[in-house]
Amino acid sequence: MARVLISMPEEFLNKIDQVADGENRSRSELIREALRTYIYKQRVRESASAVKNANILEEMLE
């Protein structure tokens, strides 16, 4: 597994650690899950946008 070094405000890191501790998982697990969720939501938004654009084109061609 690759390692990534990121910078963030100490206060934000403290909040991440609180959530991770509350869920009994590591900081890395929490951040990986957050990024997986972000990527999934981005794909859903892109898909919804593609469907919307396709509908607009269909209406224009009718």
PDB file of N, CA, C and O in Angstrom:
ATOM      1  N   MET A   1       0.852  -1.176   0.000  1.00  0.00           N
ATOM      2  CA  MET A   1       0.000   0.000   0.000  1.00  0.00           C
ATOM      3  C   MET A   1       0.895   1.235   0.000  1.00  0.00           C
ATOM      4  O   MET A   1       1.890   1.285   0.707  1.00  0.00           O
ATOM      5  N   ALA A   2       0.518   2.217  -0.783  1.00  0.00           N
ATOM      6  CA  ALA A   2       1.285   3.462  -0.855  1.00  0.00           C
ATOM      7  C   ALA A   2       0.979   4.340   0.349  1.00  0.00           C
ATOM      8  O   ALA A   2      -0.112   4.282   0.918  1.00  0.00           O
ATOM      9  N   ARG A   3       1.932   5.156   0.699  1.00  0.00           N
ATOM     10  CA  ARG A   3       1.744   6.140   1.772  1.00  0.00           C
ATOM     11  C   ARG A   3       1.661   7.519   1.146  1.00  0.00           C
ATOM     12  O   ARG A   3       2.353   7.814   0.168  1.00  0.00           O
ATOM     13  N   VAL A   4       0.813   8.368   1.730  1.00  0.00           N
ATOM     14  CA  VAL A   4       0.620   9.716   1.221  1.00  0.00           C
ATOM     15  C   VAL A   4       0.788  10.685   2.382  1.00  0.00           C
ATOM     16  O   VAL A   4       0.234  10.466   3.460  1.00  0.00           O
ATOM     17  N   LEU A   5       1.533  11.738   2.144  1.00  0.00           N
ATOM     18  CA  LEU A   5       1.727  12.765   3.159  1.00  0.00           C
ATOM     19  C   LEU A   5       0.847  13.952   2.794  1.00  0.00           C
ATOM     20  O   LEU A   5       0.938  14.484   1.682  1.00  0.00           O
ATOM     21  N   ILE A   6      -0.025  14.351   3.712  1.00  0.00           N
ATOM     22  CA  ILE A   6      -0.881  15.509   3.471  1.00  0.00           C
ATOM     23  C   ILE A   6      -0.739  16.479   4.638  1.00  0.00           C
ATOM     24  O   ILE A   6      -0.366  16.090   5.744  1.00  0.00           O
ATOM     25  N   SER A   7      -1.064  17.723   4.368  1.00  0.00           N
ATOM     26  CA  SER A   7      -1.037  18.756   5.410  1.00  0.00           C
ATOM     27  C   SER A   7      -2.453  19.214   5.671  1.00  0.00           C
ATOM     28  O   SER A   7      -3.265  19.319   4.742  1.00  0.00           O
ATOM     29  N   MET A   8      -2.746  19.467   6.939  1.00  0.00           N
ATOM     30  CA  MET A   8      -4.058  19.982   7.316  1.00  0.00           C
ATOM     31  C   MET A   8      -3.930  20.698   8.653  1.00  0.00           C
ATOM     32  O   MET A   8      -3.002  20.433   9.410  1.00  0.00           O
ATOM     33  N   PRO A   9      -4.864  21.565   8.935  1.00  0.00           N
ATOM     34  CA  PRO A   9      -4.831  22.253  10.221  1.00  0.00           C
ATOM     35  C   PRO A   9      -4.942  21.254  11.383  1.00  0.00           C
ATOM     36  O   PRO A   9      -5.651  20.251  11.283  1.00  0.00           O
ATOM     37  N   GLU A  10      -4.234  21.550  12.444  1.00  0.00           N
ATOM     38  CA  GLU A  10      -4.229  20.677  13.620  1.00  0.00           C
ATOM     39  C   GLU A  10      -5.640  20.459  14.166  1.00  0.00           C
ATOM     40  O   GLU A  10      -5.995  19.351  14.563  1.00  0.00           O
ATOM     41  N   GLU A  11      -6.452  21.504  14.142  1.00  0.00           N
ATOM     42  CA  GLU A  11      -7.828  21.397  14.653  1.00  0.00           C
ATOM     43  C   GLU A  11      -8.637  20.375  13.841  1.00  0.00           C
ATOM     44  O   GLU A  11      -9.412  19.603  14.394  1.00  0.00           O
ATOM     45  N   PHE A  12      -8.438  20.365  12.530  1.00  0.00           N
ATOM     46  CA  PHE A  12      -9.140  19.417  11.664  1.00  0.00           C
ATOM     47  C   PHE A  12      -8.682  17.993  11.960  1.00  0.00           C
ATOM     48  O   PHE A  12      -9.488  17.069  12.036  1.00  0.00           O
ATOM     49  N   LEU A  13      -7.385  17.827  12.131  1.00  0.00           N
ATOM     50  CA  LEU A  13      -6.834  16.510  12.464  1.00  0.00           C
ATOM     51  C   LEU A  13      -7.399  16.014  13.791  1.00  0.00           C
ATOM     52  O   LEU A  13      -7.726  14.830  13.937  1.00  0.00           O
ATOM     53  N   ASN A  14      -7.545  16.903  14.745  1.00  0.00           N
ATOM     54  CA  ASN A  14      -8.125  16.514  16.036  1.00  0.00           C
ATOM     55  C   ASN A  14      -9.557  16.015  15.865  1.00  0.00           C
ATOM     56  O   ASN A  14      -9.960  15.031  16.500  1.00  0.00           O
ATOM     57  N   LYS A  15     -10.328  16.671  15.007  1.00  0.00           N
ATOM     58  CA  LYS A  15     -11.708  16.235  14.758  1.00  0.00           C
ATOM     59  C   LYS A  15     -11.727  14.863  14.094  1.00  0.00           C
ATOM     60  O   LYS A  15     -12.545  14.007  14.429  1.00  0.00           O
ATOM     61  N   ILE A  16     -10.810  14.647  13.147  1.00  0.00           N
ATOM     62  CA  ILE A  16     -10.708  13.343  12.487  1.00  0.00           C
ATOM     63  C   ILE A  16     -10.401  12.260  13.508  1.00  0.00           C
ATOM     64  O   ILE A  16     -11.009  11.192  13.516  1.00  0.00           O
ATOM     65  N   ASP A  17      -9.457  12.549  14.386  1.00  0.00           N
ATOM     66  CA  ASP A  17      -9.083  11.574  15.417  1.00  0.00           C
ATOM     67  C   ASP A  17     -10.238  11.278  16.367  1.00  0.00           C
ATOM     68  O   ASP A  17     -10.438  10.130  16.770  1.00  0.00           O
ATOM     69  N   GLN A  18     -11.021  12.283  16.703  1.00  0.00           N
ATOM     70  CA  GLN A  18     -12.180  12.067  17.587  1.00  0.00           C
ATOM     71  C   GLN A  18     -13.188  11.137  16.927  1.00  0.00           C
ATOM     72  O   GLN A  18     -13.709  10.219  17.564  1.00  0.00           O
ATOM     73  N   VAL A  19     -13.469  11.365  15.652  1.00  0.00           N
ATOM     74  CA  VAL A  19     -14.420  10.517  14.935  1.00  0.00           C
ATOM     75  C   VAL A  19     -13.872   9.098  14.830  1.00  0.00           C
ATOM     76  O   VAL A  19     -14.583   8.119  15.092  1.00  0.00           O
ATOM     77  N   ALA A  20     -12.609   8.977  14.463  1.00  0.00           N
ATOM     78  CA  ALA A  20     -11.989   7.652  14.327  1.00  0.00           C
ATOM     79  C   ALA A  20     -12.031   6.904  15.659  1.00  0.00           C
ATOM     80  O   ALA A  20     -12.378   5.720  15.702  1.00  0.00           O
ATOM     81  N   ASP A  21     -11.690   7.579  16.735  1.00  0.00           N
ATOM     82  CA  ASP A  21     -11.735   6.942  18.055  1.00  0.00           C
ATOM     83  C   ASP A  21     -13.152   6.511  18.414  1.00  0.00           C
ATOM     84  O   ASP A  21     -13.365   5.418  18.942  1.00  0.00           O
ATOM     85  N   GLY A  22     -14.127   7.363  18.099  1.00  0.00           N
ATOM     86  CA  GLY A  22     -15.519   7.047  18.396  1.00  0.00           C
ATOM     87  C   GLY A  22     -16.035   5.855  17.615  1.00  0.00           C
ATOM     88  O   GLY A  22     -16.958   5.167  18.045  1.00  0.00           O
ATOM     89  N   GLU A  23     -15.428   5.604  16.463  1.00  0.00           N
ATOM     90  CA  GLU A  23     -15.843   4.477  15.618  1.00  0.00           C
ATOM     91  C   GLU A  23     -14.892   3.283  15.746  1.00  0.00           C
ATOM     92  O   GLU A  23     -15.004   2.318  14.999  1.00  0.00           O
ATOM     93  N   ASN A  24     -13.962   3.384  16.678  1.00  0.00           N
ATOM     94  CA  ASN A  24     -12.979   2.317  16.928  1.00  0.00           C
ATOM     95  C   ASN A  24     -12.240   1.900  15.659  1.00  0.00           C
ATOM     96  O   ASN A  24     -12.144   0.720  15.340  1.00  0.00           O
ATOM     97  N   ARG A  25     -11.771   2.883  14.919  1.00  0.00           N
ATOM     98  CA  ARG A  25     -10.957   2.578  13.748  1.00  0.00           C
ATOM     99  C   ARG A  25      -9.819   3.580  13.645  1.00  0.00           C
ATOM    100  O   ARG A  25      -9.803   4.599  14.329  1.00  0.00           O
ATOM    101  N   SER A  26      -8.896   3.289  12.767  1.00  0.00           N
ATOM    102  CA  SER A  26      -7.728   4.153  12.650  1.00  0.00           C
ATOM    103  C   SER A  26      -8.039   5.405  11.838  1.00  0.00           C
ATOM    104  O   SER A  26      -9.016   5.462  11.084  1.00  0.00           O
ATOM    105  N   ARG A  27      -7.189   6.374  11.993  1.00  0.00           N
ATOM    106  CA  ARG A  27      -7.279   7.604  11.216  1.00  0.00           C
ATOM    107  C   ARG A  27      -7.226   7.269   9.723  1.00  0.00           C
ATOM    108  O   ARG A  27      -8.001   7.794   8.929  1.00  0.00           O
ATOM    109  N   SER A  28      -6.318   6.382   9.349  1.00  0.00           N
ATOM    110  CA  SER A  28      -6.180   5.996   7.935  1.00  0.00           C
ATOM    111  C   SER A  28      -7.449   5.354   7.403  1.00  0.00           C
ATOM    112  O   SER A  28      -7.880   5.645   6.287  1.00  0.00           O
ATOM    113  N   GLU A  29      -8.049   4.469   8.189  1.00  0.00           N
ATOM    114  CA  GLU A  29      -9.298   3.823   7.747  1.00  0.00           C
ATOM    115  C   GLU A  29     -10.390   4.857   7.527  1.00  0.00           C
ATOM    116  O   GLU A  29     -11.125   4.788   6.536  1.00  0.00           O
ATOM    117  N   LEU A  30     -10.497   5.795   8.443  1.00  0.00           N
ATOM    118  CA  LEU A  30     -11.526   6.829   8.330  1.00  0.00           C
ATOM    119  C   LEU A  30     -11.307   7.684   7.086  1.00  0.00           C
ATOM    120  O   LEU A  30     -12.237   7.940   6.319  1.00  0.00           O
ATOM    121  N   ILE A  31     -10.073   8.094   6.840  1.00  0.00           N
ATOM    122  CA  ILE A  31      -9.779   8.931   5.688  1.00  0.00           C
ATOM    123  C   ILE A  31      -9.990   8.158   4.384  1.00  0.00           C
ATOM    124  O   ILE A  31     -10.545   8.695   3.422  1.00  0.00           O
ATOM    125  N   ARG A  32      -9.587   6.884   4.351  1.00  0.00           N
ATOM    126  CA  ARG A  32      -9.839   6.068   3.151  1.00  0.00           C
ATOM    127  C   ARG A  32     -11.332   5.969   2.869  1.00  0.00           C
ATOM    128  O   ARG A  32     -11.775   6.121   1.723  1.00  0.00           O
ATOM    129  N   GLU A  33     -12.128   5.719   3.907  1.00  0.00           N
ATOM    130  CA  GLU A  33     -13.583   5.614   3.732  1.00  0.00           C
ATOM    131  C   GLU A  33     -14.165   6.939   3.248  1.00  0.00           C
ATOM    132  O   GLU A  33     -15.037   6.962   2.375  1.00  0.00           O
ATOM    133  N   ALA A  34     -13.686   8.048   3.792  1.00  0.00           N
ATOM    134  CA  ALA A  34     -14.172   9.366   3.370  1.00  0.00           C
ATOM    135  C   ALA A  34     -13.862   9.606   1.898  1.00  0.00           C
ATOM    136  O   ALA A  34     -14.703  10.116   1.149  1.00  0.00           O
ATOM    137  N   LEU A  35     -12.671   9.213   1.466  1.00  0.00           N
ATOM    138  CA  LEU A  35     -12.307   9.394   0.062  1.00  0.00           C
ATOM    139  C   LEU A  35     -13.086   8.464  -0.852  1.00  0.00           C
ATOM    140  O   LEU A  35     -13.490   8.869  -1.956  1.00  0.00           O
ATOM    141  N   ARG A  36     -13.321   7.217  -0.415  1.00  0.00           N
ATOM    142  CA  ARG A  36     -14.156   6.305  -1.214  1.00  0.00           C
ATOM    143  C   ARG A  36     -15.550   6.883  -1.388  1.00  0.00           C
ATOM    144  O   ARG A  36     -16.119   6.853  -2.484  1.00  0.00           O
ATOM    145  N   THR A  37     -16.107   7.424  -0.322  1.00  0.00           N
ATOM    146  CA  THR A  37     -17.447   8.019  -0.370  1.00  0.00           C
ATOM    147  C   THR A  37     -17.462   9.234  -1.299  1.00  0.00           C
ATOM    148  O   THR A  37     -18.379   9.399  -2.108  1.00  0.00           O
ATOM    149  N   TYR A  38     -16.427  10.065  -1.211  1.00  0.00           N
ATOM    150  CA  TYR A  38     -16.348  11.237  -2.075  1.00  0.00           C
ATOM    151  C   TYR A  38     -16.297  10.821  -3.544  1.00  0.00           C
ATOM    152  O   TYR A  38     -17.014  11.373  -4.384  1.00  0.00           O
ATOM    153  N   ILE A  39     -15.454   9.847  -3.863  1.00  0.00           N
ATOM    154  CA  ILE A  39     -15.318   9.376  -5.248  1.00  0.00           C
ATOM    155  C   ILE A  39     -16.634   8.797  -5.750  1.00  0.00           C
ATOM    156  O   ILE A  39     -17.070   9.066  -6.873  1.00  0.00           O
ATOM    157  N   TYR A  40     -17.309   8.003  -4.911  1.00  0.00           N
ATOM    158  CA  TYR A  40     -18.592   7.421  -5.298  1.00  0.00           C
ATOM    159  C   TYR A  40     -19.614   8.528  -5.579  1.00  0.00           C
ATOM    160  O   TYR A  40     -20.299   8.514  -6.609  1.00  0.00           O
ATOM    161  N   LYS A  41     -19.708   9.505  -4.687  1.00  0.00           N
ATOM    162  CA  LYS A  41     -20.675  10.588  -4.869  1.00  0.00           C
ATOM    163  C   LYS A  41     -20.354  11.404  -6.115  1.00  0.00           C
ATOM    164  O   LYS A  41     -21.263  11.855  -6.824  1.00  0.00           O
ATOM    165  N   GLN A  42     -19.076  11.590  -6.396  1.00  0.00           N
ATOM    166  CA  GLN A  42     -18.676  12.329  -7.594  1.00  0.00           C
ATOM    167  C   GLN A  42     -19.134  11.589  -8.842  1.00  0.00           C
ATOM    168  O   GLN A  42     -19.640  12.191  -9.785  1.00  0.00           O
ATOM    169  N   ARG A  43     -18.970  10.268  -8.856  1.00  0.00           N
ATOM    170  CA  ARG A  43     -19.415   9.463 -10.005  1.00  0.00           C
ATOM    171  C   ARG A  43     -20.927   9.534 -10.170  1.00  0.00           C
ATOM    172  O   ARG A  43     -21.431   9.613 -11.290  1.00  0.00           O
ATOM    173  N   VAL A  44     -21.658   9.520  -9.067  1.00  0.00           N
ATOM    174  CA  VAL A  44     -23.115   9.623  -9.129  1.00  0.00           C
ATOM    175  C   VAL A  44     -23.509  10.983  -9.700  1.00  0.00           C
ATOM    176  O   VAL A  44     -24.386  11.069 -10.566  1.00  0.00           O
ATOM    177  N   ARG A  45     -22.845  12.048  -9.254  1.00  0.00           N
ATOM    178  CA  ARG A  45     -23.142  13.392  -9.784  1.00  0.00           C
ATOM    179  C   ARG A  45     -22.848  13.465 -11.274  1.00  0.00           C
ATOM    180  O   ARG A  45     -23.629  14.040 -12.039  1.00  0.00           O
ATOM    181  N   GLU A  46     -21.716  12.894 -11.691  1.00  0.00           N
ATOM    182  CA  GLU A  46     -21.363  12.906 -13.110  1.00  0.00           C
ATOM    183  C   GLU A  46     -22.386  12.124 -13.926  1.00  0.00           C
ATOM    184  O   GLU A  46     -22.766  12.541 -15.015  1.00  0.00           O
ATOM    185  N   SER A  47     -22.836  11.004 -13.401  1.00  0.00           N
ATOM    186  CA  SER A  47     -23.825  10.187 -14.091  1.00  0.00           C
ATOM    187  C   SER A  47     -25.149  10.940 -14.202  1.00  0.00           C
ATOM    188  O   SER A  47     -25.773  10.952 -15.259  1.00  0.00           O
ATOM    189  N   ALA A  48     -25.554  11.570 -13.118  1.00  0.00           N
ATOM    190  CA  ALA A  48     -26.804  12.334 -13.126  1.00  0.00           C
ATOM    191  C   ALA A  48     -26.707  13.486 -14.116  1.00  0.00           C
ATOM    192  O   ALA A  48     -27.666  13.782 -14.836  1.00  0.00           O
ATOM    193  N   SER A  49     -25.551  14.109 -14.181  1.00  0.00           N
ATOM    194  CA  SER A  49     -25.354  15.206 -15.122  1.00  0.00           C
ATOM    195  C   SER A  49     -25.421  14.704 -16.557  1.00  0.00           C
ATOM    196  O   SER A  49     -26.002  15.365 -17.428  1.00  0.00           O
ATOM    197  N   ALA A  50     -24.850  13.544 -16.821  1.00  0.00           N
ATOM    198  CA  ALA A  50     -24.888  12.965 -18.164  1.00  0.00           C
ATOM    199  C   ALA A  50     -26.322  12.658 -18.571  1.00  0.00           C
ATOM    200  O   ALA A  50     -26.725  12.912 -19.713  1.00  0.00           O
ATOM    201  N   VAL A  51     -27.107  12.111 -17.655  1.00  0.00           N
ATOM    202  CA  VAL A  51     -28.508  11.805 -17.946  1.00  0.00           C
ATOM    203  C   VAL A  51     -29.275  13.097 -18.223  1.00  0.00           C
ATOM    204  O   VAL A  51     -30.052  13.182 -19.184  1.00  0.00           O
ATOM    205  N   LYS A  52     -29.031  14.116 -17.417  1.00  0.00           N
ATOM    206  CA  LYS A  52     -29.706  15.401 -17.616  1.00  0.00           C
ATOM    207  C   LYS A  52     -29.354  15.979 -18.984  1.00  0.00           C
ATOM    208  O   LYS A  52     -30.233  16.440 -19.719  1.00  0.00           O
ATOM    209  N   ASN A  53     -28.075  15.934 -19.339  1.00  0.00           N
ATOM    210  CA  ASN A  53     -27.652  16.459 -20.637  1.00  0.00           C
ATOM    211  C   ASN A  53     -28.259  15.659 -21.787  1.00  0.00           C
ATOM    212  O   ASN A  53     -28.668  16.227 -22.804  1.00  0.00           O
ATOM    213  N   ALA A  54     -28.331  14.351 -21.634  1.00  0.00           N
ATOM    214  CA  ALA A  54     -28.939  13.510 -22.659  1.00  0.00           C
ATOM    215  C   ALA A  54     -30.412  13.860 -22.833  1.00  0.00           C
ATOM    216  O   ALA A  54     -30.918  13.925 -23.965  1.00  0.00           O
ATOM    217  N   ASN A  55     -31.104  14.097 -21.746  1.00  0.00           N
ATOM    218  CA  ASN A  55     -32.524  14.472 -21.815  1.00  0.00           C
ATOM    219  C   ASN A  55     -32.703  15.809 -22.523  1.00  0.00           C
ATOM    220  O   ASN A  55     -33.633  15.979 -23.323  1.00  0.00           O
ATOM    221  N   ILE A  56     -31.821  16.749 -22.237  1.00  0.00           N
ATOM    222  CA  ILE A  56     -31.893  18.060 -22.898  1.00  0.00           C
ATOM    223  C   ILE A  56     -31.687  17.901 -24.406  1.00  0.00           C
ATOM    224  O   ILE A  56     -32.418  18.492 -25.209  1.00  0.00           O
ATOM    225  N   LEU A  57     -30.698  17.085 -24.780  1.00  0.00           N
ATOM    226  CA  LEU A  57     -30.456  16.856 -26.205  1.00  0.00           C
ATOM    227  C   LEU A  57     -31.638  16.168 -26.879  1.00  0.00           C
ATOM    228  O   LEU A  57     -32.002  16.527 -28.003  1.00  0.00           O
ATOM    229  N   GLU A  58     -32.226  15.205 -26.196  1.00  0.00           N
ATOM    230  CA  GLU A  58     -33.404  14.533 -26.756  1.00  0.00           C
ATOM    231  C   GLU A  58     -34.523  15.526 -27.015  1.00  0.00           C
ATOM    232  O   GLU A  58     -35.171  15.487 -28.063  1.00  0.00           O
ATOM    233  N   GLU A  59     -34.768  16.408 -26.049  1.00  0.00           N
ATOM    234  CA  GLU A  59     -35.827  17.392 -26.198  1.00  0.00           C
ATOM    235  C   GLU A  59     -35.536  18.342 -27.366  1.00  0.00           C
ATOM    236  O   GLU A  59     -36.444  18.742 -28.098  1.00  0.00           O
ATOM    237  N   MET A  60     -34.285  18.700 -27.540  1.00  0.00           N
ATOM    238  CA  MET A  60     -33.908  19.599 -28.625  1.00  0.00           C
ATOM    239  C   MET A  60     -34.107  18.924 -29.987  1.00  0.00           C
ATOM    240  O   MET A  60     -34.418  19.596 -30.973  1.00  0.00           O
ATOM    241  N   LEU A  61     -33.939  17.629 -30.048  1.00  0.00           N
ATOM    242  CA  LEU A  61     -34.026  16.894 -31.312  1.00  0.00           C
ATOM    243  C   LEU A  61     -35.460  16.498 -31.670  1.00  0.00           C
ATOM    244  O   LEU A  61     -35.700  16.049 -32.791  1.00  0.00           O
ATOM    245  N   GLU A  62     -36.370  16.649 -30.752  1.00  0.00           N
ATOM    246  CA  GLU A  62     -37.774  16.270 -31.031  1.00  0.00           C
ATOM    247  C   GLU A  62     -38.472  17.305 -31.847  1.00  0.00           C
ATOM    248  O   GLU A  62     -38.193  18.424 -31.957  1.00  0.00           O
TER     249      GLU A  62
END
